Coordinates of C-alpha atoms in Angstrom, one line a residue:
M1 CA 3.5 -43.6 122.5
T2 CA 1.0 -42.2 125.0
S3 CA 0.5 -38.8 126.5
P4 CA -1.9 -39.1 129.5
T5 CA -3.5 -35.7 129.3
S6 CA -4.7 -33.4 126.5
A7 CA -3.4 -30.0 127.2
N8 CA -6.6 -28.4 126.0
Q9 CA -8.9 -30.3 128.4
A10 CA -6.6 -31.0 131.4
T11 CA -7.4 -30.0 134.9
S12 CA -5.9 -26.6 135.7
A13 CA -6.1 -27.0 139.5
T14 CA -4.6 -24.2 141.7
S15 CA -3.8 -24.4 145.4
G16 CA -3.1 -21.2 147.3
G17 CA -2.4 -19.3 144.0
R18 CA 0.1 -22.0 142.8
W19 CA -0.7 -23.4 139.4
D20 CA -0.7 -27.2 139.2
L21 CA 1.4 -27.5 136.0
E22 CA 1.7 -31.2 136.1
A23 CA -2.1 -31.6 136.2
Y24 CA -2.4 -29.4 133.1
L25 CA 0.3 -30.8 131.0
P26 CA 2.0 -33.9 132.4
S27 CA 5.7 -34.3 131.8
S28 CA 5.0 -37.5 129.9
V29 CA 3.7 -35.3 127.1
L30 CA 7.3 -34.1 126.5
D31 CA 8.4 -37.7 126.2
A32 CA 5.6 -38.2 123.6
I33 CA 7.0 -35.2 121.6
T34 CA 10.5 -36.6 121.8
D35 CA 9.1 -39.9 120.5
A36 CA 7.4 -38.1 117.6
R37 CA 10.6 -36.3 116.7
I38 CA 12.2 -39.7 116.2
E39 CA 9.3 -41.8 114.8
H40 CA 7.1 -39.2 113.1
P41 CA 9.1 -36.1 112.2
R42 CA 6.7 -35.4 109.3
W43 CA 3.9 -34.6 111.7
V44 CA 5.3 -31.1 111.8
E45 CA 4.6 -30.5 108.1
K46 CA 1.4 -32.4 108.4
E47 CA 0.0 -30.2 111.1
A48 CA 1.3 -27.1 109.4
R49 CA -0.7 -28.1 106.3
Q50 CA -3.8 -29.0 108.3
R51 CA -3.7 -25.9 110.4
R52 CA -6.4 -23.4 109.5
R53 CA -4.8 -20.0 109.0
R54 CA -6.4 -16.6 109.4
K55 CA -7.6 -14.7 106.3
T56 CA -6.6 -11.4 107.9
L57 CA -3.6 -10.7 110.0
A58 CA -5.3 -8.4 112.5
P59 CA -9.1 -8.4 112.0
D60 CA -9.6 -5.5 114.5
G61 CA -6.3 -3.8 113.7
R62 CA -4.7 -5.0 117.0
L63 CA -2.5 -7.9 118.0
V64 CA -1.3 -9.6 121.2
L65 CA 1.5 -12.1 120.7
A66 CA 3.3 -14.3 123.2
A67 CA 7.1 -14.1 122.8
L68 CA 8.7 -17.6 123.0
D69 CA 12.2 -17.0 121.7
H70 CA 14.2 -15.9 124.7
P71 CA 16.1 -19.2 125.3
G72 CA 17.3 -19.2 121.7
R73 CA 19.5 -16.2 122.7
G74 CA 20.6 -17.9 125.9
V75 CA 18.2 -15.7 128.0
N76 CA 16.5 -17.8 130.7
E77 CA 16.5 -15.5 133.7
I78 CA 13.3 -14.5 135.5
R79 CA 13.4 -12.5 138.8
G80 CA 16.8 -13.6 139.8
D81 CA 16.4 -17.3 138.7
A82 CA 19.1 -17.6 136.1
L83 CA 17.6 -20.7 134.4
A84 CA 13.9 -20.3 135.1
M85 CA 13.0 -20.6 131.3
G86 CA 15.5 -23.5 130.9
D87 CA 12.9 -26.0 132.2
R88 CA 11.2 -27.0 128.9
H89 CA 8.3 -28.7 130.7
H90 CA 7.4 -25.4 132.5
Y91 CA 8.1 -23.3 129.4
L92 CA 6.0 -25.4 127.0
A93 CA 3.1 -25.9 129.5
R94 CA 2.9 -22.1 130.1
A95 CA 3.1 -21.5 126.3
R96 CA 0.2 -23.9 125.7
R97 CA -1.8 -22.5 128.6
V98 CA -1.9 -19.0 127.4
L99 CA -3.2 -20.3 124.1
D100 CA -6.4 -21.3 126.0
D101 CA -7.2 -17.5 125.8
P102 CA -9.3 -17.2 122.6
L103 CA -8.3 -13.5 122.2
L104 CA -4.5 -14.2 122.3
D105 CA -3.6 -13.8 118.6
G106 CA -0.6 -16.1 118.6
I107 CA 3.1 -16.5 119.2
V108 CA 6.5 -15.4 118.2
A109 CA 8.9 -18.3 118.5
T110 CA 12.1 -20.1 117.4
P111 CA 11.7 -23.2 115.2
D112 CA 12.2 -25.6 118.1
V113 CA 9.3 -24.1 120.0
I114 CA 7.1 -23.8 116.9
E115 CA 7.7 -27.4 116.1
E116 CA 7.0 -28.6 119.6
L117 CA 3.7 -26.7 119.5
L118 CA 2.9 -28.2 116.1
F119 CA 3.6 -31.7 117.4
L120 CA 1.4 -31.0 120.4
S121 CA -1.4 -29.5 118.3
H122 CA -1.2 -32.6 116.0
L123 CA -1.6 -34.9 119.0
E124 CA -4.7 -33.0 120.1
R125 CA -6.1 -32.9 116.5
R126 CA -5.9 -36.7 116.4
K127 CA -8.0 -36.9 119.5
K128 CA -10.5 -34.1 119.0
G129 CA -10.5 -33.4 115.3
K130 CA -9.0 -29.9 115.6
G131 CA -5.7 -28.3 116.7
F132 CA -5.2 -25.5 119.2
L133 CA -3.2 -23.5 116.6
D134 CA -6.1 -23.1 114.2
G135 CA -6.7 -19.4 113.6
R136 CA -3.6 -18.3 115.6
L137 CA -0.7 -16.4 114.2
L138 CA 2.6 -18.2 114.1
V139 CA 5.5 -15.8 113.7
G140 CA 9.0 -17.2 113.3
S141 CA 12.0 -15.6 115.1
M142 CA 14.8 -15.0 112.6
N143 CA 18.0 -13.6 114.2
R144 CA 19.1 -15.2 117.5
G145 CA 22.9 -15.2 116.8
G146 CA 23.6 -12.3 119.2
L147 CA 23.9 -14.5 122.2
A148 CA 23.6 -12.8 125.5
G149 CA 27.0 -12.0 127.1
S150 CA 29.0 -13.1 124.1
A151 CA 31.8 -11.1 122.4
F152 CA 29.7 -11.1 119.2
E153 CA 26.4 -10.1 120.8
M154 CA 26.0 -7.0 118.5
D155 CA 26.7 -9.2 115.4
D156 CA 23.2 -10.6 115.6
A157 CA 23.3 -13.2 112.9
F158 CA 20.2 -14.7 111.3
T159 CA 20.7 -18.1 112.8
S160 CA 17.0 -19.1 113.2
M161 CA 14.0 -19.3 110.8
S162 CA 14.3 -18.2 107.2
A163 CA 11.5 -16.6 105.2
K164 CA 11.5 -19.7 102.9
R165 CA 11.1 -22.1 105.8
M166 CA 8.2 -20.0 107.2
A167 CA 6.5 -20.2 103.9
E168 CA 6.9 -23.9 103.8
L169 CA 5.3 -24.3 107.2
R170 CA 2.6 -21.8 106.3
L171 CA 3.6 -19.4 109.1
D172 CA 2.2 -15.9 109.3
G173 CA 5.2 -13.6 109.6
G174 CA 8.8 -13.2 110.7
K175 CA 10.3 -11.3 113.7
M176 CA 13.8 -9.8 113.9
M177 CA 15.6 -7.2 115.9
Y178 CA 18.7 -4.9 115.8
R179 CA 20.5 -3.2 118.6
L180 CA 22.3 -0.1 117.5
D181 CA 25.6 0.7 119.2
P182 CA 27.1 3.5 117.1
Q183 CA 30.6 2.5 118.1
D184 CA 30.3 -1.1 117.1
P185 CA 30.5 -2.0 113.3
A186 CA 28.6 -5.3 114.1
S187 CA 25.4 -3.2 114.6
G188 CA 25.7 -2.0 111.0
R189 CA 25.9 -5.6 109.7
T190 CA 22.9 -6.6 111.7
I191 CA 20.9 -3.7 110.3
Q192 CA 21.8 -4.6 106.8
A193 CA 20.8 -8.2 107.5
C194 CA 17.4 -7.0 108.8
A195 CA 16.8 -5.1 105.6
Q196 CA 17.5 -8.2 103.5
A197 CA 15.3 -10.3 105.8
L198 CA 12.4 -7.8 105.3
N199 CA 12.9 -8.1 101.5
D200 CA 12.8 -11.9 101.8
L201 CA 9.6 -11.8 103.8
R202 CA 8.0 -9.5 101.3
R203 CA 8.8 -11.9 98.5
H204 CA 6.9 -14.6 100.4
R205 CA 4.0 -12.1 101.2
L206 CA 4.7 -12.3 104.9
P207 CA 4.6 -9.4 107.3
G208 CA 7.7 -8.4 109.3
F209 CA 7.9 -7.5 113.0
L210 CA 11.1 -5.5 113.7
E211 CA 12.4 -4.5 117.1
P212 CA 14.8 -1.5 116.7
L213 CA 16.7 -0.7 119.9
G214 CA 19.4 1.8 120.7
V215 CA 21.8 0.4 123.3
T216 CA 24.7 1.6 125.4
R217 CA 27.6 -0.5 126.6
Q218 CA 27.7 -1.0 130.4
G219 CA 30.4 -3.2 131.8
Q220 CA 30.3 -6.6 130.1
G221 CA 26.8 -6.1 128.6
Y222 CA 24.4 -3.8 126.8
V223 CA 21.5 -1.8 128.2
A224 CA 18.6 -0.7 126.0
A225 CA 18.1 3.0 125.8
K226 CA 14.5 3.4 126.9
D227 CA 13.8 7.1 126.2
A228 CA 11.6 8.8 123.7
D229 CA 14.4 10.6 121.9
T230 CA 16.2 7.4 121.1
L231 CA 13.0 5.6 120.0
V232 CA 12.0 8.5 117.7
R233 CA 15.3 8.1 115.9
Q234 CA 15.1 4.3 115.8
C235 CA 11.6 4.4 114.3
G236 CA 12.9 6.6 111.5
I237 CA 15.8 4.2 110.8
A238 CA 13.7 1.0 111.0
A239 CA 10.8 2.3 108.8
A240 CA 13.3 3.0 106.0
L241 CA 14.8 -0.5 105.8
G242 CA 14.3 -2.8 102.9
D243 CA 12.3 -2.4 99.6
S244 CA 9.0 -1.6 101.3
S245 CA 7.5 -0.7 104.7
V246 CA 3.9 -1.7 103.9
H247 CA 4.2 -5.1 105.5
L248 CA 6.2 -3.9 108.6
W249 CA 5.2 -3.6 112.3
L250 CA 7.6 -2.2 114.9
K251 CA 8.1 -3.4 118.4
V252 CA 9.0 -0.8 120.9
P253 CA 9.5 -0.7 124.7
I254 CA 7.2 1.3 127.0
V255 CA 8.8 4.6 127.8
D256 CA 7.9 8.0 129.2
D257 CA 6.4 10.3 126.5
L258 CA 5.4 7.3 124.3
A259 CA 3.0 9.7 122.6
R260 CA 6.0 11.4 121.0
V261 CA 7.2 8.1 119.7
C262 CA 3.8 7.5 118.1
R263 CA 4.2 10.8 116.2
A264 CA 7.5 9.5 114.6
T265 CA 5.9 7.0 112.3
T266 CA 2.7 5.8 110.7
L267 CA 3.8 2.1 111.2
P268 CA 1.8 0.1 113.7
L269 CA 3.5 -0.3 117.0
L270 CA 3.5 -3.3 119.4
L271 CA 4.6 -2.7 123.0
L272 CA 7.3 -5.0 124.5
G273 CA 7.0 -6.6 127.8
G274 CA 10.7 -6.4 128.8
P275 CA 12.2 -8.0 131.9
A276 CA 9.7 -9.6 134.3
R277 CA 7.8 -7.2 136.5
G278 CA 7.1 -7.8 140.2
T279 CA 3.4 -8.4 139.9
A280 CA 0.8 -9.1 137.2
A281 CA -1.0 -5.9 138.2
E282 CA 2.2 -3.9 137.4
T283 CA 2.4 -5.5 134.0
L284 CA -1.2 -4.6 133.3
R285 CA -0.7 -1.0 134.5
D286 CA 2.3 -0.7 132.1
F287 CA 0.4 -1.9 129.1
A288 CA -2.8 0.0 129.9
G289 CA -0.8 3.2 130.0
G290 CA 1.2 2.4 126.9
L291 CA -1.9 1.5 124.8
A292 CA -3.4 4.9 125.7
A293 CA -0.4 6.8 124.2
G294 CA -1.8 7.1 120.7
G295 CA -3.5 5.5 117.7
R296 CA -0.3 3.9 116.4
V297 CA 0.0 1.6 119.4
R298 CA -1.8 -1.5 118.2
G299 CA -1.1 -4.2 120.8
A300 CA 1.7 -6.1 122.6
I301 CA 4.3 -8.7 122.2
I302 CA 5.0 -10.1 125.7
G303 CA 7.0 -13.0 127.0
R304 CA 8.3 -13.4 130.5
N305 CA 5.8 -11.2 132.1
L306 CA 2.9 -13.2 130.5
L307 CA 4.2 -16.7 131.0
Y308 CA 5.6 -16.4 134.5
P309 CA 3.3 -14.3 136.8
G310 CA 5.0 -15.8 139.8
E311 CA 3.8 -19.4 140.4
A312 CA 0.3 -18.5 139.3
D313 CA -1.7 -19.8 136.3
P314 CA -0.7 -17.5 133.4
L315 CA -4.1 -17.7 131.7
P316 CA -5.9 -15.0 133.8
L317 CA -3.1 -12.5 133.0
S318 CA -3.4 -13.3 129.3
R319 CA -7.2 -12.8 129.4
A320 CA -6.8 -9.5 131.3
L321 CA -4.3 -8.2 128.8
T322 CA -6.3 -9.2 125.7
A323 CA -9.3 -7.7 127.3
I324 CA -7.5 -4.3 127.3
V325 CA -6.2 -4.7 123.7
H326 CA -9.2 -6.4 122.0
G327 CA -12.0 -5.7 124.4
G328 CA -11.4 -2.1 125.2
A329 CA -11.3 -2.7 128.9
D330 CA -9.7 -0.1 131.2
L331 CA -7.2 -1.0 133.9
A332 CA -9.9 -1.5 136.5
G333 CA -11.7 -3.9 134.3
A334 CA -8.5 -5.8 133.5
L335 CA -7.7 -6.2 137.1
E336 CA -11.1 -7.6 137.8
R337 CA -10.5 -10.1 134.9
L338 CA -7.2 -11.0 136.5
S339 CA -9.0 -12.1 139.8
E340 CA -11.7 -14.2 138.0
P341 CA -11.3 -17.9 138.9
E342 CA -10.6 -20.3 136.0
R343 CA -13.0 -23.2 135.5
P344 CA -11.5 -26.6 136.1
R345 CA -11.2 -28.7 133.0
R346 CA -11.8 -32.4 132.6
R347 CA -8.9 -34.8 132.3
V348 CA -8.7 -36.9 129.1
R349 CA -6.3 -39.2 127.5
T350 CA -4.5 -38.5 124.3
T351 CA -3.0 -41.4 122.4
A352 CA -0.3 -40.9 119.8
G353 CA -0.3 -43.8 117.4
R354 CA 0.9 -44.3 113.9
G355 CA 0.0 -41.6 111.3

């Protein structure tokens, strides 16, 4: 079983702004992962044991996490392309690429994506003696049962990772969400399940990351209420869930008057990326403004906007964003970072043998 290129040392060639994804992570690597699923399923647990974990969740009090859990809810759309995130080669390569940013703290992902990255990290560890997940945060996504567009979307069941499984894999936390439609009893069941999940995480000494959203029904779907009044109420509801709030971070969208939302809680807040923006510069402008709203804002959880900056390499955008969060860069400095060319990396071969 052979994967021709190590993702960590592959050539990241660009041509006219287009990222050469195949040169960075050849599609044959996905075949190697499929082979490993069949022949070496224990590599997941082996890499999880070998992975060096952080001693402190947020050494500087701030976090930037890449969200890799959208397909688990049936959400694959980016800028009008309904299945953009449905190509696992593109998705996994982009996820691996942003982890070349040393200031990106880690990922939030469903078990399939976490296991794929553990397989890939193990292949690299066998070649280089270290895995690319060392020192990163791995946060498991817990409730993905509220499938987009389904009749049971508000009944957001905990169909993904459990706190027990996260502890077995030595993960670093669990993420969940509720969407509150006051007219739908399913919202109440989801909120109750979130409270129980927070208790389960606390028992395993794992932090929780909760996204509390108010929503309104529009046509056949739901639209998140992105106004400060709604978010102030949601912060109060979310902070009171479960036995304790000392291990809880909240995820909130960027809204006007975010400073008022900051005054609603003492919990640390991470800003959400939301639907894909038109340009990387717009994304950076959103986050730079949001991070300046108050001392409670401690970073970002960003998915589509980070992984898919058009057809460009996602790494410069990651480095620009982490420069704002961890490096104290202003918007102008981040935009300069965005335009810096990436150094090409040498191609190597990674062989996956018996182990």
